CSV table of N, CA, C and O in Angstrom, one decimal:
chain,number,residue,atom,x,y,z
A,1375,MET,N,0.2,-1.5,26.7
A,1375,MET,CA,1.5,-1.9,26.2
A,1375,MET,C,1.8,-1.4,24.8
A,1375,MET,O,2.9,-1.1,24.5
A,1376,ALA,N,0.8,-1.4,24.0
A,1376,ALA,CA,1.0,-0.9,22.6
A,1376,ALA,C,1.5,0.5,22.5
A,1376,ALA,O,2.4,0.8,21.7
A,1377,VAL,N,1.1,1.3,23.4
A,1377,VAL,CA,1.5,2.7,23.4
A,1377,VAL,C,3.0,2.9,23.6
A,1377,VAL,O,3.6,3.8,23.1
A,1378,PHE,N,3.6,2.0,24.4
A,1378,PHE,CA,5.0,2.1,24.7
A,1378,PHE,C,5.8,1.8,23.5
A,1378,PHE,O,7.0,2.1,23.4
A,1379,HIS,N,5.2,1.2,22.4
A,1379,HIS,CA,6.0,0.8,21.2
A,1379,HIS,C,5.8,1.8,20.1
A,1379,HIS,O,6.3,1.6,19.0
A,1380,LEU,N,5.0,2.9,20.3
A,1380,LEU,CA,4.8,3.9,19.3
A,1380,LEU,C,6.0,4.7,19.1
A,1380,LEU,O,6.7,5.1,20.1
A,1381,LEU,N,6.3,5.0,17.8
A,1381,LEU,CA,7.5,5.8,17.5
A,1381,LEU,C,7.1,7.0,16.6
A,1381,LEU,O,6.1,6.9,15.9
A,1382,GLY,N,7.9,8.0,16.6
A,1382,GLY,CA,7.8,9.1,15.6
A,1382,GLY,C,6.4,9.7,15.6
A,1382,GLY,O,5.9,10.1,16.6
A,1383,GLU,N,5.8,9.8,14.4
A,1383,GLU,CA,4.5,10.4,14.2
A,1383,GLU,C,3.4,9.8,15.0
A,1383,GLU,O,2.6,10.5,15.6
A,1384,ALA,N,3.5,8.5,15.2
A,1384,ALA,CA,2.5,7.8,16.0
A,1384,ALA,C,2.6,8.2,17.4
A,1384,ALA,O,1.5,8.3,18.1
A,1385,GLN,N,3.8,8.3,17.9
A,1385,GLN,CA,4.0,8.7,19.3
A,1385,GLN,C,3.4,10.1,19.5
A,1385,GLN,O,2.7,10.4,20.5
A,1386,LEU,N,3.7,11.0,18.6
A,1386,LEU,CA,3.3,12.4,18.7
A,1386,LEU,C,1.7,12.5,18.7
A,1386,LEU,O,1.1,13.2,19.4
A,1387,TRP,N,1.2,11.7,17.8
A,1387,TRP,CA,-0.3,11.6,17.6
A,1387,TRP,C,-0.9,11.1,18.9
A,1387,TRP,O,-1.9,11.7,19.4
A,1388,TYR,N,-0.4,10.1,19.5
A,1388,TYR,CA,-1.0,9.5,20.8
A,1388,TYR,C,-0.9,10.5,21.9
A,1388,TYR,O,-1.8,10.7,22.7
A,1389,GLN,N,0.2,11.3,22.0
A,1389,GLN,CA,0.4,12.3,23.0
A,1389,GLN,C,-0.7,13.3,22.9
A,1389,GLN,O,-1.3,13.7,23.9
A,1390,GLN,N,-1.1,13.7,21.7
A,1390,GLN,CA,-2.2,14.6,21.5
A,1390,GLN,C,-3.5,14.0,21.8
A,1390,GLN,O,-4.4,14.7,22.4
A,1391,VAL,N,-3.7,12.7,21.5
A,1391,VAL,CA,-4.9,12.0,21.8
A,1391,VAL,C,-5.2,12.0,23.3
A,1391,VAL,O,-6.3,12.3,23.8
A,1392,GLU,N,-4.1,11.8,24.1
A,1392,GLU,CA,-4.2,11.8,25.5
A,1392,GLU,C,-4.7,13.2,26.1
A,1392,GLU,O,-5.4,13.2,27.0
A,1393,VAL,N,-4.2,14.2,25.4
A,1393,VAL,CA,-4.6,15.6,25.9
A,1393,VAL,C,-6.1,15.8,25.5
A,1393,VAL,O,-6.8,16.4,26.3
A,1394,ASP,N,-6.5,15.4,24.3
A,1394,ASP,CA,-7.8,15.7,23.8
A,1394,ASP,C,-8.9,14.9,24.3
A,1394,ASP,O,-10.0,15.3,24.4
A,1395,SER,N,-8.6,13.6,24.6
A,1395,SER,CA,-9.7,12.7,25.0
A,1395,SER,C,-9.1,11.6,25.8
A,1395,SER,O,-7.9,11.4,25.9
A,1396,GLU,N,-10.0,10.8,26.3
A,1396,GLU,CA,-9.6,9.7,27.2
A,1396,GLU,C,-9.8,8.4,26.3
A,1396,GLU,O,-10.8,8.1,25.7
A,1397,VAL,N,-8.7,7.6,26.3
A,1397,VAL,CA,-8.8,6.3,25.6
A,1397,VAL,C,-9.1,5.3,26.7
A,1397,VAL,O,-8.2,4.9,27.5
A,1398,ALA,N,-10.3,4.8,26.7
A,1398,ALA,CA,-10.8,3.9,27.8
A,1398,ALA,C,-10.3,2.5,27.6
A,1398,ALA,O,-10.1,1.8,28.6
A,1399,ASP,N,-10.2,2.0,26.4
A,1399,ASP,CA,-9.9,0.6,26.3
A,1399,ASP,C,-9.3,0.3,24.9
A,1399,ASP,O,-9.1,1.2,24.1
A,1400,TRP,N,-9.0,-1.0,24.7
A,1400,TRP,CA,-8.3,-1.4,23.5
A,1400,TRP,C,-9.1,-1.1,22.2
A,1400,TRP,O,-8.6,-0.7,21.2
A,1401,ASP,N,-10.4,-1.4,22.3
A,1401,ASP,CA,-11.3,-1.1,21.1
A,1401,ASP,C,-11.3,0.3,20.7
A,1401,ASP,O,-11.2,0.7,19.5
A,1402,GLU,N,-11.3,1.2,21.7
A,1402,GLU,CA,-11.2,2.7,21.4
A,1402,GLU,C,-9.9,3.0,20.8
A,1402,GLU,O,-9.8,3.8,19.9
A,1403,PHE,N,-8.8,2.5,21.3
A,1403,PHE,CA,-7.5,2.7,20.8
A,1403,PHE,C,-7.4,2.3,19.4
A,1403,PHE,O,-6.9,3.0,18.5
A,1404,LYS,N,-7.9,1.1,19.1
A,1404,LYS,CA,-7.9,0.6,17.7
A,1404,LYS,C,-8.7,1.5,16.7
A,1404,LYS,O,-8.3,1.8,15.6
A,1405,ARG,N,-9.8,1.9,17.2
A,1405,ARG,CA,-10.7,2.8,16.4
A,1405,ARG,C,-10.0,4.1,16.1
A,1405,ARG,O,-10.0,4.6,15.0
A,1406,LEU,N,-9.3,4.7,17.1
A,1406,LEU,CA,-8.6,6.0,16.9
A,1406,LEU,C,-7.4,5.8,16.0
A,1406,LEU,O,-7.1,6.6,15.1
A,1407,CYS,N,-6.7,4.7,16.1
A,1407,CYS,CA,-5.6,4.4,15.2
A,1407,CYS,C,-6.1,4.2,13.8
A,1407,CYS,O,-5.4,4.8,12.8
A,1408,THR,N,-7.2,3.6,13.6
A,1408,THR,CA,-7.7,3.4,12.2
A,1408,THR,C,-8.1,4.7,11.6
A,1408,THR,O,-7.9,5.0,10.4
A,1409,LEU,N,-8.8,5.5,12.4
A,1409,LEU,CA,-9.2,6.9,12.0
A,1409,LEU,C,-8.0,7.7,11.5
A,1409,LEU,O,-8.0,8.4,10.5
A,1410,ARG,N,-6.9,7.6,12.3
A,1410,ARG,CA,-5.7,8.4,12.0
A,1410,ARG,C,-4.8,7.8,10.9
A,1410,ARG,O,-4.4,8.5,10.0
A,1411,PHE,N,-4.6,6.5,10.9
A,1411,PHE,CA,-3.6,5.9,10.1
A,1411,PHE,C,-4.1,5.0,9.1
A,1411,PHE,O,-3.4,4.5,8.2
A,1412,GLY,N,-5.4,4.6,9.2
A,1412,GLY,CA,-6.0,3.6,8.3
A,1412,GLY,C,-6.4,4.3,7.0
A,1412,GLY,O,-6.2,5.5,6.7
A,1413,PRO,N,-7.0,3.5,6.1
A,1413,PRO,CA,-7.5,4.1,4.8
A,1413,PRO,C,-8.7,5.0,5.1
A,1413,PRO,O,-9.3,5.0,6.1
A,1414,PRO,N,-9.0,5.8,4.1
A,1414,PRO,CA,-10.1,6.7,4.3
A,1414,PRO,C,-11.4,5.9,4.5
A,1414,PRO,O,-11.5,4.8,4.1
A,1415,ALA,N,-12.4,6.6,5.1
A,1415,ALA,CA,-13.7,5.9,5.4
A,1415,ALA,C,-14.3,5.4,4.1
A,1415,ALA,O,-14.8,4.3,4.1
A,1416,TYR,N,-14.2,6.1,3.0
A,1416,TYR,CA,-14.6,5.6,1.7
A,1416,TYR,C,-13.3,5.3,0.9
A,1416,TYR,O,-12.5,6.2,0.7
A,1417,SER,N,-13.2,4.2,0.4
A,1417,SER,CA,-12.1,3.9,-0.5
A,1417,SER,C,-12.5,2.9,-1.6
A,1417,SER,O,-13.4,2.1,-1.4
A,1418,ASN,N,-11.8,3.0,-2.7
A,1418,ASN,CA,-12.0,2.1,-3.8
A,1418,ASN,C,-10.6,1.6,-4.3
A,1418,ASN,O,-10.1,2.1,-5.2
A,1419,PRO,N,-10.1,0.6,-3.5
A,1419,PRO,CA,-8.7,0.2,-3.8
A,1419,PRO,C,-8.6,-0.4,-5.2
A,1419,PRO,O,-7.5,-0.2,-5.8
A,1420,LEU,N,-9.6,-1.1,-5.7
A,1420,LEU,CA,-9.5,-1.6,-7.0
A,1420,LEU,C,-9.4,-0.5,-8.0
A,1420,LEU,O,-8.5,-0.6,-9.0
A,1421,GLY,N,-10.2,0.5,-7.9
A,1421,GLY,CA,-10.1,1.7,-8.8
A,1421,GLY,C,-8.8,2.3,-8.7
A,1421,GLY,O,-8.2,2.8,-9.7
A,1422,ASP,N,-8.2,2.4,-7.4
A,1422,ASP,CA,-6.9,3.0,-7.2
A,1422,ASP,C,-5.8,2.3,-8.0
A,1422,ASP,O,-4.9,2.8,-8.5
A,1423,LEU,N,-5.9,0.9,-7.9
A,1423,LEU,CA,-4.9,0.1,-8.7
A,1423,LEU,C,-5.0,0.3,-10.2
A,1423,LEU,O,-4.0,0.4,-10.8
A,1424,VAL,N,-6.2,0.4,-10.7
A,1424,VAL,CA,-6.4,0.6,-12.1
A,1424,VAL,C,-5.8,2.0,-12.6
A,1424,VAL,O,-5.2,2.1,-13.6
A,1425,LEU,N,-6.0,3.0,-11.7
A,1425,LEU,CA,-5.5,4.3,-12.1
A,1425,LEU,C,-4.0,4.6,-11.7
A,1425,LEU,O,-3.5,5.6,-12.2
A,1426,LEU,N,-3.4,3.7,-10.9
A,1426,LEU,CA,-2.1,3.9,-10.5
A,1426,LEU,C,-1.1,3.9,-11.6
A,1426,LEU,O,-1.1,3.0,-12.5
A,1427,ARG,N,-0.2,4.9,-11.7
A,1427,ARG,CA,0.8,4.9,-12.8
A,1427,ARG,C,2.2,5.2,-12.1
A,1427,ARG,O,2.3,5.9,-11.2
A,1428,GLN,N,3.2,4.6,-12.7
A,1428,GLN,CA,4.6,4.8,-12.3
A,1428,GLN,C,5.0,6.2,-12.7
A,1428,GLN,O,5.1,6.5,-13.9
A,1429,ILE,N,5.2,7.1,-11.8
A,1429,ILE,CA,5.7,8.4,-12.1
A,1429,ILE,C,7.1,8.6,-11.6
A,1429,ILE,O,7.9,9.2,-12.4
A,1430,GLY,N,7.5,8.1,-10.5
A,1430,GLY,CA,8.8,8.2,-10.0
A,1430,GLY,C,9.6,6.9,-10.3
A,1430,GLY,O,9.5,6.3,-11.3
A,1431,SER,N,10.3,6.4,-9.3
A,1431,SER,CA,11.1,5.2,-9.4
A,1431,SER,C,10.3,4.0,-9.4
A,1431,SER,O,9.1,4.0,-9.0
A,1432,LEU,N,10.8,2.9,-9.9
A,1432,LEU,CA,10.1,1.6,-9.9
A,1432,LEU,C,9.9,1.2,-8.5
A,1432,LEU,O,8.8,0.7,-8.1
A,1433,GLU,N,10.8,1.4,-7.6
A,1433,GLU,CA,10.7,1.0,-6.2
A,1433,GLU,C,9.5,1.7,-5.5
A,1433,GLU,O,8.8,1.2,-4.8
A,1434,GLN,N,9.4,3.0,-5.8
A,1434,GLN,CA,8.2,3.8,-5.3
A,1434,GLN,C,6.9,3.2,-5.8
A,1434,GLN,O,6.0,3.1,-5.0
A,1435,TYR,N,6.9,2.9,-7.1
A,1435,TYR,CA,5.7,2.4,-7.7
A,1435,TYR,C,5.3,1.0,-7.1
A,1435,TYR,O,4.2,0.8,-6.7
A,1436,LYS,N,6.3,0.1,-6.9
A,1436,LYS,CA,6.1,-1.2,-6.4
A,1436,LYS,C,5.5,-1.1,-5.0
A,1436,LYS,O,4.6,-1.8,-4.6
A,1437,LYS,N,6.1,-0.2,-4.2
A,1437,LYS,CA,5.7,0.0,-2.8
A,1437,LYS,C,4.2,0.5,-2.7
A,1437,LYS,O,3.4,-0.1,-2.0
A,1438,LEU,N,3.9,1.5,-3.5
A,1438,LEU,CA,2.5,2.0,-3.5
A,1438,LEU,C,1.6,0.9,-4.0
A,1438,LEU,O,0.5,0.8,-3.5
A,1439,PHE,N,2.0,0.2,-5.1
A,1439,PHE,CA,1.1,-0.8,-5.6
A,1439,PHE,C,0.8,-1.9,-4.6
A,1439,PHE,O,-0.4,-2.3,-4.4
A,1440,GLN,N,1.8,-2.3,-3.8
A,1440,GLN,CA,1.6,-3.3,-2.8
A,1440,GLN,C,0.7,-2.8,-1.6
A,1440,GLN,O,-0.1,-3.6,-1.1
A,1441,GLU,N,0.9,-1.5,-1.3
A,1441,GLU,CA,0.1,-1.0,-0.2
A,1441,GLU,C,-1.4,-1.0,-0.6
A,1441,GLU,O,-2.3,-1.3,0.2
A,1442,ILE,N,-1.7,-0.6,-1.9
A,1442,ILE,CA,-3.1,-0.5,-2.3
A,1442,ILE,C,-3.6,-2.0,-2.5
A,1442,ILE,O,-4.7,-2.3,-2.1
A,1443,LEU,N,-2.8,-2.8,-3.0
A,1443,LEU,CA,-3.2,-4.2,-3.3
A,1443,LEU,C,-3.6,-4.9,-2.0
A,1443,LEU,O,-4.5,-5.7,-1.9
A,1444,ALA,N,-2.9,-4.6,-0.9
A,1444,ALA,CA,-3.2,-5.2,0.4
A,1444,ALA,C,-4.6,-4.9,0.8
A,1444,ALA,O,-5.3,-5.7,1.5
A,1445,ARG,N,-5.2,-3.8,0.4
A,1445,ARG,CA,-6.6,-3.4,0.7
A,1445,ARG,C,-7.6,-4.0,-0.3
A,1445,ARG,O,-8.8,-4.1,-0.1
A,1446,ALA,N,-7.0,-4.5,-1.5
A,1446,ALA,CA,-7.9,-5.0,-2.5
A,1446,ALA,C,-7.7,-6.4,-2.9
A,1446,ALA,O,-8.3,-7.0,-3.8
A,1447,SER,N,-6.8,-7.1,-2.1
A,1447,SER,CA,-6.3,-8.5,-2.5
A,1447,SER,C,-7.5,-9.5,-2.7
A,1447,SER,O,-7.4,-10.3,-3.5
A,1448,SER,N,-8.5,-9.3,-1.9
A,1448,SER,CA,-9.6,-10.3,-2.0
A,1448,SER,C,-10.4,-10.1,-3.3
A,1448,SER,O,-11.1,-11.0,-3.7
A,1449,MET,N,-10.2,-9.0,-3.9
A,1449,MET,CA,-11.0,-8.7,-5.2
A,1449,MET,C,-10.2,-9.0,-6.4
A,1449,MET,O,-10.7,-8.9,-7.5
A,1450,VAL,N,-8.9,-9.3,-6.3
A,1450,VAL,CA,-8.0,-9.3,-7.4
A,1450,VAL,C,-7.3,-10.7,-7.5
A,1450,VAL,O,-6.6,-11.1,-6.6
A,1451,GLN,N,-7.5,-11.4,-8.6
A,1451,GLN,CA,-6.9,-12.7,-8.8
A,1451,GLN,C,-5.4,-12.5,-9.3
A,1451,GLN,O,-5.0,-11.4,-9.7
A,1452,VAL,N,-4.6,-13.5,-9.2
A,1452,VAL,CA,-3.2,-13.5,-9.5
A,1452,VAL,C,-2.9,-12.9,-10.9
A,1452,VAL,O,-2.1,-12.0,-11.1
A,1453,ASP,N,-3.6,-13.4,-11.9
A,1453,ASP,CA,-3.4,-12.9,-13.3
A,1453,ASP,C,-3.8,-11.4,-13.4
A,1453,ASP,O,-3.2,-10.6,-14.1
A,1454,GLN,N,-4.8,-11.0,-12.6
A,1454,GLN,CA,-5.2,-9.6,-12.7
A,1454,GLN,C,-4.2,-8.7,-11.9
A,1454,GLN,O,-4.0,-7.6,-12.4
A,1455,GLN,N,-3.5,-9.2,-10.9
A,1455,GLN,CA,-2.5,-8.5,-10.2
A,1455,GLN,C,-1.4,-8.2,-11.2
A,1455,GLN,O,-0.9,-7.0,-11.2
A,1456,VAL,N,-1.0,-9.1,-12.0
A,1456,VAL,CA,0.1,-8.9,-13.0
A,1456,VAL,C,-0.3,-7.9,-14.0
A,1456,VAL,O,0.4,-7.0,-14.3
A,1457,ALA,N,-1.6,-8.0,-14.5
A,1457,ALA,CA,-2.1,-7.1,-15.5
A,1457,ALA,C,-2.1,-5.7,-15.0
A,1457,ALA,O,-1.7,-4.7,-15.6
A,1458,LEU,N,-2.6,-5.5,-13.7
A,1458,LEU,CA,-2.7,-4.2,-13.1
A,1458,LEU,C,-1.3,-3.6,-12.9
A,1458,LEU,O,-1.1,-2.4,-13.1
A,1459,PHE,N,-0.4,-4.4,-12.4
A,1459,PHE,CA,1.0,-3.9,-12.2
A,1459,PHE,C,1.6,-3.5,-13.5
A,1459,PHE,O,2.2,-2.4,-13.5
A,1460,THR,N,1.5,-4.3,-14.5
A,1460,THR,CA,2.2,-3.9,-15.7
A,1460,THR,C,1.5,-2.7,-16.4
A,1460,THR,O,2.1,-1.9,-17.0
A,1461,LEU,N,0.2,-2.6,-16.2
A,1461,LEU,CA,-0.6,-1.5,-16.8
A,1461,LEU,C,0.0,-0.1,-16.3
A,1461,LEU,O,0.1,0.8,-17.1
A,1462,GLY,N,0.4,-0.1,-15.1
A,1462,GLY,CA,0.9,1.2,-14.5
A,1462,GLY,C,2.3,1.5,-14.8
A,1462,GLY,O,2.8,2.6,-14.5
A,1463,LEU,N,3.1,0.6,-15.3
A,1463,LEU,CA,4.5,0.8,-15.6
A,1463,LEU,C,4.7,1.8,-16.7
A,1463,LEU,O,3.7,2.1,-17.5
A,1464,THR,N,5.9,2.4,-16.8
A,1464,THR,CA,6.2,3.3,-17.9
A,1464,THR,C,6.0,2.5,-19.2
A,1464,THR,O,6.1,1.3,-19.2
A,1465,GLU,N,5.7,3.2,-20.3
A,1465,GLU,CA,5.4,2.5,-21.6
A,1465,GLU,C,6.5,1.5,-22.0
A,1465,GLU,O,6.2,0.4,-22.3
A,1466,ALA,N,7.7,2.0,-21.9
A,1466,ALA,CA,8.8,1.1,-22.4
A,1466,ALA,C,9.0,-0.1,-21.5
A,1466,ALA,O,9.1,-1.2,-21.9
A,1467,LEU,N,8.9,0.1,-20.2
A,1467,LEU,CA,9.1,-1.0,-19.2
A,1467,LEU,C,7.9,-1.9,-19.3
A,1467,LEU,O,8.1,-3.2,-19.2
A,1468,LYS,N,6.7,-1.4,-19.5
A,1468,LYS,CA,5.5,-2.3,-19.6
A,1468,LYS,C,5.6,-3.2,-20.7
A,1468,LYS,O,5.4,-4.4,-20.6
A,1469,PHE,N,6.0,-2.7,-21.9
A,1469,PHE,CA,6.2,-3.6,-23.1
A,1469,PHE,C,7.2,-4.7,-22.8
A,1469,PHE,O,6.9,-5.8,-23.1
A,1470,GLU,N,8.3,-4.3,-22.2
A,1470,GLU,CA,9.4,-5.3,-22.0
A,1470,GLU,C,9.0,-6.4,-21.0
A,1470,GLU,O,9.2,-7.6,-21.2
A,1471,VAL,N,8.3,-6.0,-19.9
A,1471,VAL,CA,7.8,-6.9,-18.9
A,1471,VAL,C,6.8,-7.9,-19.5
A,1471,VAL,O,6.9,-9.1,-19.3
A,1472,GLU,N,5.9,-7.4,-20.3
A,1472,GLU,CA,4.8,-8.2,-20.9
A,1472,GLU,C,5.4,-9.3,-21.8
A,1472,GLU,O,4.9,-10.4,-22.0
A,1473,ILE,N,6.5,-9.0,-22.5
A,1473,ILE,CA,7.2,-9.9,-23.4
A,1473,ILE,C,7.6,-11.2,-22.6
A,1473,ILE,O,7.5,-12.3,-23.1
A,1474,TYR,N,8.0,-11.0,-21.3
A,1474,TYR,CA,8.4,-12.2,-20.5
A,1474,TYR,C,7.2,-13.0,-19.9
A,1474,TYR,O,7.4,-14.0,-19.3
A,1475,ALA,N,6.0,-12.5,-20.1
A,1475,ALA,CA,4.8,-13.2,-19.6
A,1475,ALA,C,4.9,-13.7,-18.2
A,1475,ALA,O,4.9,-14.9,-17.9
A,1476,PRO,N,5.0,-12.7,-17.2
A,1476,PRO,CA,5.2,-13.2,-15.8
A,1476,PRO,C,4.0,-13.9,-15.3
A,1476,PRO,O,2.9,-13.7,-15.7
A,1477,VAL,N,4.3,-14.9,-14.5
A,1477,VAL,CA,3.2,-15.8,-14.0
A,1477,VAL,C,2.5,-15.3,-12.7
A,1477,VAL,O,1.4,-15.8,-12.4
A,1478,ASN,N,3.2,-14.4,-12.0
A,1478,ASN,CA,2.6,-13.9,-10.8
A,1478,ASN,C,3.2,-12.5,-10.5
A,1478,ASN,O,4.1,-12.1,-11.2
A,1479,LEU,N,2.7,-11.8,-9.5
A,1479,LEU,CA,3.1,-10.5,-9.2
A,1479,LEU,C,4.6,-10.4,-8.9
A,1479,LEU,O,5.3,-9.5,-9.3
A,1480,SER,N,5.1,-11.3,-8.0
A,1480,SER,CA,6.5,-11.3,-7.6
A,1480,SER,C,7.4,-11.5,-8.9
A,1480,SER,O,8.4,-10.8,-9.0
A,1481,ASN,N,7.0,-12.3,-9.8
A,1481,ASN,CA,7.7,-12.5,-11.0
A,1481,ASN,C,7.7,-11.3,-11.8
A,1481,ASN,O,8.8,-10.9,-12.4
A,1482,ALA,N,6.6,-10.6,-12.0
A,1482,ALA,CA,6.5,-9.4,-12.7
A,1482,ALA,C,7.4,-8.3,-12.1
A,1482,ALA,O,8.1,-7.6,-12.9
A,1483,MET,N,7.4,-8.2,-10.8
A,1483,MET,CA,8.2,-7.2,-10.1
A,1483,MET,C,9.7,-7.4,-10.3
A,1483,MET,O,10.5,-6.5,-10.5
A,1484,ASN,N,10.1,-8.7,-10.2
A,1484,ASN,CA,11.5,-9.1,-10.4
A,1484,ASN,C,11.9,-8.8,-11.8
A,1484,ASN,O,13.0,-8.3,-12.1
A,1485,ILE,N,11.1,-9.1,-12.8
A,1485,ILE,CA,11.4,-8.9,-14.2
A,1485,ILE,C,11.6,-7.4,-14.4
A,1485,ILE,O,12.5,-6.9,-15.1
A,1486,ALA,N,10.7,-6.6,-13.9
A,1486,ALA,CA,10.7,-5.1,-14.1
A,1486,ALA,C,12.0,-4.6,-13.5
A,1486,ALA,O,12.7,-3.7,-14.1
A,1487,ARG,N,12.3,-5.1,-12.3
A,1487,ARG,CA,13.6,-4.6,-11.6
A,1487,ARG,C,14.8,-4.9,-12.4
A,1487,ARG,O,15.7,-4.1,-12.6
A,1488,ALA,N,14.9,-6.2,-12.9
A,1488,ALA,CA,16.0,-6.6,-13.8
A,1488,ALA,C,16.1,-5.8,-15.0
A,1488,ALA,O,17.2,-5.4,-15.4
A,1489,LEU,N,15.0,-5.5,-15.7
A,1489,LEU,CA,15.0,-4.7,-16.9
A,1489,LEU,C,15.3,-3.3,-16.7
A,1489,LEU,O,16.0,-2.6,-17.5
A,1490,GLU,N,14.9,-2.7,-15.5
A,1490,GLU,CA,15.2,-1.3,-15.2
A,1490,GLU,C,16.7,-1.1,-15.1
A,1490,GLU,O,17.3,-0.1,-15.4
A,1491,LEU,N,17.4,-2.2,-14.5
A,1491,LEU,CA,18.9,-2.1,-14.3
A,1491,LEU,C,19.6,-2.0,-15.6
A,1491,LEU,O,20.5,-1.4,-15.9
């Protein structure tokens, strides 16, 4: 049933998987999906958060931050999430957000968005 809901790149990927190999069961399908679309076999999401910097728009940065945080959430406390998020902001925006002392990540993101406008 899951295959019928694949779209775009995932649909093309699965068509090639069918040609290359046999997907025998659900566990094999999940394993192949993880290999293709999941995080790399070795990853350091906490390190990735520490090194992440806003290069493009704030929206792009927020999206990437949340994607990485989803893999590291069990390692990062609420106050650390705020600190890591503000650390990666542009210098001017980082300073302004920190002045407001956000209490959680959502608050920090909302402050950053308001200040950017």
